[in-house]
Amino acid sequence: MHPSKHSPVGVFDSGVGGVSVLREALAYLPHENYIYYGDNGNAPYGDRSEDEITSLTLRCIRLLVAKGCKAILVACNTATANCIHSIRAEMDVPVVSVEPALKPACAQNGSGKVFMMATLATTRLERYLALQQRMPSPSRIVNIPCPGLVNRIEQGQFEAAAFDDLFDRYLAPYEGCEVDGIVLGCTHYIFIKDAFRRAAARHLQGACTLYDGNAGTVHQLAHVLQAHQLANPNGSAQVDFYTSGDYDFYKKLFDALLKREIG
Ligand code: DGL
C-alpha cells in the first residue's frame, strides 16, 4: 500500500543511539507516529567496513519502507556519512538524516579547538571529511575516533566513570589542550554527556561546550514532511519498536532511554 500522511515515520540507527533523535522528534512532532528499528544485533557499525555498513543500513531501511513508513529518519551519523546517497537513490520516500553539528560548534568564538568525537568510520569517511572542509577554519577541528563507547552503551552502561579508561586513551595526546566545543558525532553519545563532561574536566581546558545535530535534524524532518504534504494531522506519538538483537533486552533499554534524563 502506498504510504499516506497517516503512515508512520521510520527511524533507523545501528542500535539505541537513535532513540536520542526519536525523543527530539516525539517532542517536536507529537502528531506523528513512529517505527523505530535498531540493528542492535549488528552494532556497532562504526568499526565495520564501508560495504558492510551500506548493506546492513539498506537492509534495515528496506524493512522500514516495507512496513509502510512514509519517510525515513536516519538517526545514525555513521550510516549517513557512509551511504546516504545510496539510501536516497533507492528509496522513493523522503529521507532525512543526522549529521555532526560542526557548524554551530565552529561558530563559537574562541581561540581553542573544536573536538569532533565520533565512530572510527565517521571520522574517516569522505562525506564527513568534505563537511569538515566546508567549515570556516577546518584546521580548528580535531577528529577523534572513539571505538568502544558504543559497545558499552549498547550493553546498558551510562555511568560517567565507567568510560574513564576509554577517554583516558582517546584524550592522552591532547592533555591540557584548550577546547571551545566538543561535537557529539554519534547519536549514542547524547546519552553519556556526563561522561564527556567528566573527561573534559579531567583532560582538557576551555569551555568544552557540547554540540549535537539532533534538533536540527528533527526540524528538517518537519520541513520535509510539510513540503511533501505528508505531515500527520492526528497521529499520537505512537512508537513501535523493532530490533535485530535480543528483543527483551533491547526493548527494556529502549523504554528506559525514552525516559532517561539527558543533561
Ligand atoms: N549511533 C551511530 C552514529 O550516530 C552509530 C554507532 C555505531 O554503530 O558505531 O554514528
mmCIF file with all atom_site columns, C-alpha atoms in Angstrom, residues 65-199:
data_model
loop_
_atom_site.group_PDB
_atom_site.id
_atom_site.type_symbol
_atom_site.label_atom_id
_atom_site.label_alt_id
_atom_site.label_comp_id
_atom_site.label_asym_id
_atom_site.label_entity_id
_atom_site.label_seq_id
_atom_site.pdbx_PDB_ins_code
_atom_site.Cartn_x
_atom_site.Cartn_y
_atom_site.Cartn_z
_atom_site.occupancy
_atom_site.B_iso_or_equiv
_atom_site.pdbx_formal_charge
_atom_site.auth_seq_id
_atom_site.auth_comp_id
_atom_site.auth_asym_id
_atom_site.auth_atom_id
_atom_site.pdbx_PDB_model_num
ATOM 1   C CA . VAL A 1 65  ? 9.750  1.032  3.977  1.00 0.00 ? 65  VAL A CA 1
ATOM 2   C CA . ALA A 1 66  ? 8.146  -2.419 3.685  1.00 0.00 ? 66  ALA A CA 1
ATOM 3   C CA . LYS A 1 67  ? 6.309  -1.676 6.953  1.00 0.00 ? 67  LYS A CA 1
ATOM 4   C CA . GLY A 1 68  ? 4.688  1.287  5.215  1.00 0.00 ? 68  GLY A CA 1
ATOM 5   C CA . CYS A 1 69  ? 6.788  4.207  6.507  1.00 0.00 ? 69  CYS A CA 1
ATOM 6   C CA . LYS A 1 70  ? 6.116  7.471  4.664  1.00 0.00 ? 70  LYS A CA 1
ATOM 7   C CA . ALA A 1 71  ? 9.557  8.945  5.421  1.00 0.00 ? 71  ALA A CA 1
ATOM 8   C CA . ILE A 1 72  ? 12.845 7.747  6.889  1.00 0.00 ? 72  ILE A CA 1
ATOM 9   C CA . LEU A 1 73  ? 14.881 9.427  9.606  1.00 0.00 ? 73  LEU A CA 1
ATOM 10  C CA . VAL A 1 74  ? 18.438 8.093  9.520  1.00 0.00 ? 74  VAL A CA 1
ATOM 11  C CA . ALA A 1 75  ? 19.379 8.641  13.167 1.00 0.00 ? 75  ALA A CA 1
ATOM 12  C CA . CYS A 1 76  ? 22.927 7.408  12.674 1.00 0.00 ? 76  CYS A CA 1
ATOM 13  C CA . ASN A 1 77  ? 25.878 9.622  11.723 1.00 0.00 ? 77  ASN A CA 1
ATOM 14  C CA . THR A 1 78  ? 27.894 6.609  10.605 1.00 0.00 ? 78  THR A CA 1
ATOM 15  C CA . ALA A 1 79  ? 25.232 5.425  8.146  1.00 0.00 ? 79  ALA A CA 1
ATOM 16  C CA . THR A 1 80  ? 24.731 8.986  6.870  1.00 0.00 ? 80  THR A CA 1
ATOM 17  C CA . ALA A 1 81  ? 28.436 9.536  6.240  1.00 0.00 ? 81  ALA A CA 1
ATOM 18  C CA . ASN A 1 82  ? 28.775 6.116  4.668  1.00 0.00 ? 82  ASN A CA 1
ATOM 19  C CA . CYS A 1 83  ? 25.802 5.701  2.361  1.00 0.00 ? 83  CYS A CA 1
ATOM 20  C CA . ILE A 1 84  ? 23.173 8.449  2.453  1.00 0.00 ? 84  ILE A CA 1
ATOM 21  C CA . HIS A 1 85  ? 23.435 8.741  -1.351 1.00 0.00 ? 85  HIS A CA 1
ATOM 22  C CA . SER A 1 86  ? 22.697 5.047  -1.864 1.00 0.00 ? 86  SER A CA 1
ATOM 23  C CA . ILE A 1 87  ? 19.765 5.245  0.544  1.00 0.00 ? 87  ILE A CA 1
ATOM 24  C CA . ARG A 1 88  ? 18.259 8.244  -1.263 1.00 0.00 ? 88  ARG A CA 1
ATOM 25  C CA . ALA A 1 89  ? 18.886 6.676  -4.665 1.00 0.00 ? 89  ALA A CA 1
ATOM 26  C CA . GLU A 1 90  ? 16.984 3.527  -3.745 1.00 0.00 ? 90  GLU A CA 1
ATOM 27  C CA . MET A 1 91  ? 14.051 4.742  -1.627 1.00 0.00 ? 91  MET A CA 1
ATOM 28  C CA . ASP A 1 92  ? 11.078 6.555  -3.060 1.00 0.00 ? 92  ASP A CA 1
ATOM 29  C CA . VAL A 1 93  ? 10.105 8.058  0.284  1.00 0.00 ? 93  VAL A CA 1
ATOM 30  C CA . PRO A 1 94  ? 11.796 11.214 1.659  1.00 0.00 ? 94  PRO A CA 1
ATOM 31  C CA . VAL A 1 95  ? 14.934 10.543 3.702  1.00 0.00 ? 95  VAL A CA 1
ATOM 32  C CA . VAL A 1 96  ? 16.239 12.912 6.409  1.00 0.00 ? 96  VAL A CA 1
ATOM 33  C CA . SER A 1 97  ? 19.497 12.231 8.209  1.00 0.00 ? 97  SER A CA 1
ATOM 34  C CA . VAL A 1 98  ? 21.538 13.372 11.182 1.00 0.00 ? 98  VAL A CA 1
ATOM 35  C CA . GLU A 1 99  ? 24.990 14.875 10.664 1.00 0.00 ? 99  GLU A CA 1
ATOM 36  C CA . PRO A 1 100 ? 27.665 16.044 13.104 1.00 0.00 ? 100 PRO A CA 1
ATOM 37  C CA . ALA A 1 101 ? 26.938 19.569 14.386 1.00 0.00 ? 101 ALA A CA 1
ATOM 38  C CA . LEU A 1 102 ? 30.201 21.088 13.150 1.00 0.00 ? 102 LEU A CA 1
ATOM 39  C CA . LYS A 1 103 ? 28.589 24.322 12.028 1.00 0.00 ? 103 LYS A CA 1
ATOM 40  C CA . PRO A 1 104 ? 27.320 25.617 15.397 1.00 0.00 ? 104 PRO A CA 1
ATOM 41  C CA . ALA A 1 105 ? 30.457 24.335 17.113 1.00 0.00 ? 105 ALA A CA 1
ATOM 42  C CA . CYS A 1 106 ? 32.709 26.200 14.673 1.00 0.00 ? 106 CYS A CA 1
ATOM 43  C CA . ALA A 1 107 ? 30.561 29.335 15.020 1.00 0.00 ? 107 ALA A CA 1
ATOM 44  C CA . GLN A 1 108 ? 31.521 29.526 18.698 1.00 0.00 ? 108 GLN A CA 1
ATOM 45  C CA . ASN A 1 109 ? 34.048 32.295 19.312 1.00 0.00 ? 109 ASN A CA 1
ATOM 46  C CA . GLY A 1 110 ? 37.307 31.331 20.907 1.00 0.00 ? 110 GLY A CA 1
ATOM 47  C CA . SER A 1 111 ? 40.921 30.532 20.302 1.00 0.00 ? 111 SER A CA 1
ATOM 48  C CA . GLY A 1 112 ? 40.558 26.865 21.215 1.00 0.00 ? 112 GLY A CA 1
ATOM 49  C CA . LYS A 1 113 ? 39.968 23.749 19.140 1.00 0.00 ? 113 LYS A CA 1
ATOM 50  C CA . VAL A 1 114 ? 36.729 22.022 18.214 1.00 0.00 ? 114 VAL A CA 1
ATOM 51  C CA . PHE A 1 115 ? 36.892 18.310 19.002 1.00 0.00 ? 115 PHE A CA 1
ATOM 52  C CA . MET A 1 116 ? 34.762 16.116 16.798 1.00 0.00 ? 116 MET A CA 1
ATOM 53  C CA . MET A 1 117 ? 34.257 12.802 18.582 1.00 0.00 ? 117 MET A CA 1
ATOM 54  C CA . ALA A 1 118 ? 32.582 10.057 16.596 1.00 0.00 ? 118 ALA A CA 1
ATOM 55  C CA . THR A 1 119 ? 32.894 6.468  15.437 1.00 0.00 ? 119 THR A CA 1
ATOM 56  C CA . LEU A 1 120 ? 36.026 5.339  13.670 1.00 0.00 ? 120 LEU A CA 1
ATOM 57  C CA . ALA A 1 121 ? 34.130 5.022  10.390 1.00 0.00 ? 121 ALA A CA 1
ATOM 58  C CA . THR A 1 122 ? 32.607 8.522  10.520 1.00 0.00 ? 122 THR A CA 1
ATOM 59  C CA . THR A 1 123 ? 35.932 10.259 11.194 1.00 0.00 ? 123 THR A CA 1
ATOM 60  C CA . ARG A 1 124 ? 37.444 8.599  8.103  1.00 0.00 ? 124 ARG A CA 1
ATOM 61  C CA . LEU A 1 125 ? 34.606 8.835  5.618  1.00 0.00 ? 125 LEU A CA 1
ATOM 62  C CA . GLU A 1 126 ? 34.804 11.149 2.653  1.00 0.00 ? 126 GLU A CA 1
ATOM 63  C CA . ARG A 1 127 ? 31.389 12.730 3.155  1.00 0.00 ? 127 ARG A CA 1
ATOM 64  C CA . TYR A 1 128 ? 32.315 13.741 6.684  1.00 0.00 ? 128 TYR A CA 1
ATOM 65  C CA . LEU A 1 129 ? 35.793 14.990 5.676  1.00 0.00 ? 129 LEU A CA 1
ATOM 66  C CA . ALA A 1 130 ? 34.169 17.095 2.947  1.00 0.00 ? 130 ALA A CA 1
ATOM 67  C CA . LEU A 1 131 ? 31.816 18.606 5.546  1.00 0.00 ? 131 LEU A CA 1
ATOM 68  C CA . GLN A 1 132 ? 34.838 19.473 7.684  1.00 0.00 ? 132 GLN A CA 1
ATOM 69  C CA . GLN A 1 133 ? 36.485 21.219 4.729  1.00 0.00 ? 133 GLN A CA 1
ATOM 70  C CA . ARG A 1 134 ? 33.418 23.431 4.291  1.00 0.00 ? 134 ARG A CA 1
ATOM 71  C CA . MET A 1 135 ? 33.854 24.899 7.787  1.00 0.00 ? 135 MET A CA 1
ATOM 72  C CA . PRO A 1 136 ? 35.418 28.377 8.144  1.00 0.00 ? 136 PRO A CA 1
ATOM 73  C CA . SER A 1 137 ? 38.698 27.054 9.558  1.00 0.00 ? 137 SER A CA 1
ATOM 74  C CA . PRO A 1 138 ? 38.881 23.303 9.103  1.00 0.00 ? 138 PRO A CA 1
ATOM 75  C CA . SER A 1 139 ? 42.212 23.067 10.926 1.00 0.00 ? 139 SER A CA 1
ATOM 76  C CA . ARG A 1 140 ? 40.478 24.134 14.140 1.00 0.00 ? 140 ARG A CA 1
ATOM 77  C CA . ILE A 1 141 ? 38.676 20.774 14.093 1.00 0.00 ? 141 ILE A CA 1
ATOM 78  C CA . VAL A 1 142 ? 40.356 17.729 15.616 1.00 0.00 ? 142 VAL A CA 1
ATOM 79  C CA . ASN A 1 143 ? 38.773 14.388 14.687 1.00 0.00 ? 143 ASN A CA 1
ATOM 80  C CA . ILE A 1 144 ? 38.870 11.873 17.498 1.00 0.00 ? 144 ILE A CA 1
ATOM 81  C CA . PRO A 1 145 ? 37.608 8.353  16.788 1.00 0.00 ? 145 PRO A CA 1
ATOM 82  C CA . CYS A 1 146 ? 36.105 6.704  19.856 1.00 0.00 ? 146 CYS A CA 1
ATOM 83  C CA . PRO A 1 147 ? 35.916 2.936  19.313 1.00 0.00 ? 147 PRO A CA 1
ATOM 84  C CA . GLY A 1 148 ? 34.441 1.193  22.341 1.00 0.00 ? 148 GLY A CA 1
ATOM 85  C CA . LEU A 1 149 ? 31.937 3.788  23.561 1.00 0.00 ? 149 LEU A CA 1
ATOM 86  C CA . VAL A 1 150 ? 29.033 2.410  21.560 1.00 0.00 ? 150 VAL A CA 1
ATOM 87  C CA . ASN A 1 151 ? 29.704 -1.181 22.702 1.00 0.00 ? 151 ASN A CA 1
ATOM 88  C CA . ARG A 1 152 ? 29.288 -0.147 26.334 1.00 0.00 ? 152 ARG A CA 1
ATOM 89  C CA . ILE A 1 153 ? 26.207 1.981  25.714 1.00 0.00 ? 153 ILE A CA 1
ATOM 90  C CA . GLU A 1 154 ? 24.639 -0.946 23.819 1.00 0.00 ? 154 GLU A CA 1
ATOM 91  C CA . GLN A 1 155 ? 25.255 -3.054 26.930 1.00 0.00 ? 155 GLN A CA 1
ATOM 92  C CA . GLY A 1 156 ? 23.319 -0.524 29.012 1.00 0.00 ? 156 GLY A CA 1
ATOM 93  C CA . GLN A 1 157 ? 26.241 1.290  30.676 1.00 0.00 ? 157 GLN A CA 1
ATOM 94  C CA . PHE A 1 158 ? 25.719 5.005  31.328 1.00 0.00 ? 158 PHE A CA 1
ATOM 95  C CA . GLU A 1 159 ? 27.679 5.857  34.491 1.00 0.00 ? 159 GLU A CA 1
ATOM 96  C CA . ALA A 1 160 ? 30.140 8.621  33.647 1.00 0.00 ? 160 ALA A CA 1
ATOM 97  C CA . ALA A 1 161 ? 33.064 6.971  35.445 1.00 0.00 ? 161 ALA A CA 1
ATOM 98  C CA . ALA A 1 162 ? 32.542 3.700  33.565 1.00 0.00 ? 162 ALA A CA 1
ATOM 99  C CA . PHE A 1 163 ? 34.093 5.334  30.489 1.00 0.00 ? 163 PHE A CA 1
ATOM 100 C CA . ASP A 1 164 ? 37.222 6.791  32.147 1.00 0.00 ? 164 ASP A CA 1
ATOM 101 C CA . ASP A 1 165 ? 39.609 4.206  30.703 1.00 0.00 ? 165 ASP A CA 1
ATOM 102 C CA . LEU A 1 166 ? 38.400 4.850  27.160 1.00 0.00 ? 166 LEU A CA 1
ATOM 103 C CA . PHE A 1 167 ? 38.513 8.656  27.415 1.00 0.00 ? 167 PHE A CA 1
ATOM 104 C CA . ASP A 1 168 ? 41.964 8.459  29.043 1.00 0.00 ? 168 ASP A CA 1
ATOM 105 C CA . ARG A 1 169 ? 43.110 6.694  25.883 1.00 0.00 ? 169 ARG A CA 1
ATOM 106 C CA . TYR A 1 170 ? 41.349 8.964  23.352 1.00 0.00 ? 170 TYR A CA 1
ATOM 107 C CA . LEU A 1 171 ? 42.463 12.199 25.037 1.00 0.00 ? 171 LEU A CA 1
ATOM 108 C CA . ALA A 1 172 ? 46.014 11.251 26.060 1.00 0.00 ? 172 ALA A CA 1
ATOM 109 C CA . PRO A 1 173 ? 47.514 13.029 23.002 1.00 0.00 ? 173 PRO A CA 1
ATOM 110 C CA . TYR A 1 174 ? 45.561 16.225 23.842 1.00 0.00 ? 174 TYR A CA 1
ATOM 111 C CA . GLU A 1 175 ? 46.238 16.578 27.585 1.00 0.00 ? 175 GLU A CA 1
ATOM 112 C CA . GLY A 1 176 ? 45.658 20.227 28.661 1.00 0.00 ? 176 GLY A CA 1
ATOM 113 C CA . CYS A 1 177 ? 44.503 21.295 25.179 1.00 0.00 ? 177 CYS A CA 1
ATOM 114 C CA . GLU A 1 178 ? 42.189 24.333 25.022 1.00 0.00 ? 178 GLU A CA 1
ATOM 115 C CA . VAL A 1 179 ? 38.865 23.226 23.553 1.00 0.00 ? 179 VAL A CA 1
ATOM 116 C CA . ASP A 1 180 ? 35.919 25.514 22.812 1.00 0.00 ? 180 ASP A CA 1
ATOM 117 C CA . GLY A 1 181 ? 33.450 22.877 21.687 1.00 0.00 ? 181 GLY A CA 1
ATOM 118 C CA . ILE A 1 182 ? 33.023 19.126 21.528 1.00 0.00 ? 182 ILE A CA 1
ATOM 119 C CA . VAL A 1 183 ? 30.799 17.745 18.775 1.00 0.00 ? 183 VAL A CA 1
ATOM 120 C CA . LEU A 1 184 ? 28.999 14.562 19.778 1.00 0.00 ? 184 LEU A CA 1
ATOM 121 C CA . GLY A 1 185 ? 29.241 12.998 16.322 1.00 0.00 ? 185 GLY A CA 1
ATOM 122 C CA . CYS A 1 186 ? 27.398 9.793  17.169 1.00 0.00 ? 186 CYS A CA 1
ATOM 123 C CA . THR A 1 187 ? 23.802 9.645  18.348 1.00 0.00 ? 187 THR A CA 1
ATOM 124 C CA . HIS A 1 188 ? 24.679 7.176  21.112 1.00 0.00 ? 188 HIS A CA 1
ATOM 125 C CA . TYR A 1 189 ? 26.895 9.772  22.804 1.00 0.00 ? 189 TYR A CA 1
ATOM 126 C CA . ILE A 1 190 ? 23.943 12.010 23.717 1.00 0.00 ? 190 ILE A CA 1
ATOM 127 C CA . PHE A 1 191 ? 23.138 9.527  26.471 1.00 0.00 ? 191 PHE A CA 1
ATOM 128 C CA . ILE A 1 192 ? 26.582 9.860  28.070 1.00 0.00 ? 192 ILE A CA 1
ATOM 129 C CA . LYS A 1 193 ? 27.014 13.633 28.089 1.00 0.00 ? 193 LYS A CA 1
ATOM 130 C CA . ASP A 1 194 ? 28.112 13.377 31.725 1.00 0.00 ? 194 ASP A CA 1
ATOM 131 C CA . ALA A 1 195 ? 30.961 11.094 30.709 1.00 0.00 ? 195 ALA A CA 1
ATOM 132 C CA . PHE A 1 196 ? 32.072 13.662 28.097 1.00 0.00 ? 196 PHE A CA 1
ATOM 133 C CA . ARG A 1 197 ? 31.916 16.464 30.676 1.00 0.00 ? 197 ARG A CA 1
ATOM 134 C CA . ARG A 1 198 ? 33.862 14.382 33.157 1.00 0.00 ? 198 ARG A CA 1
ATOM 135 C CA . ALA A 1 199 ? 36.516 13.534 30.548 1.00 0.00 ? 199 ALA A CA 1
#
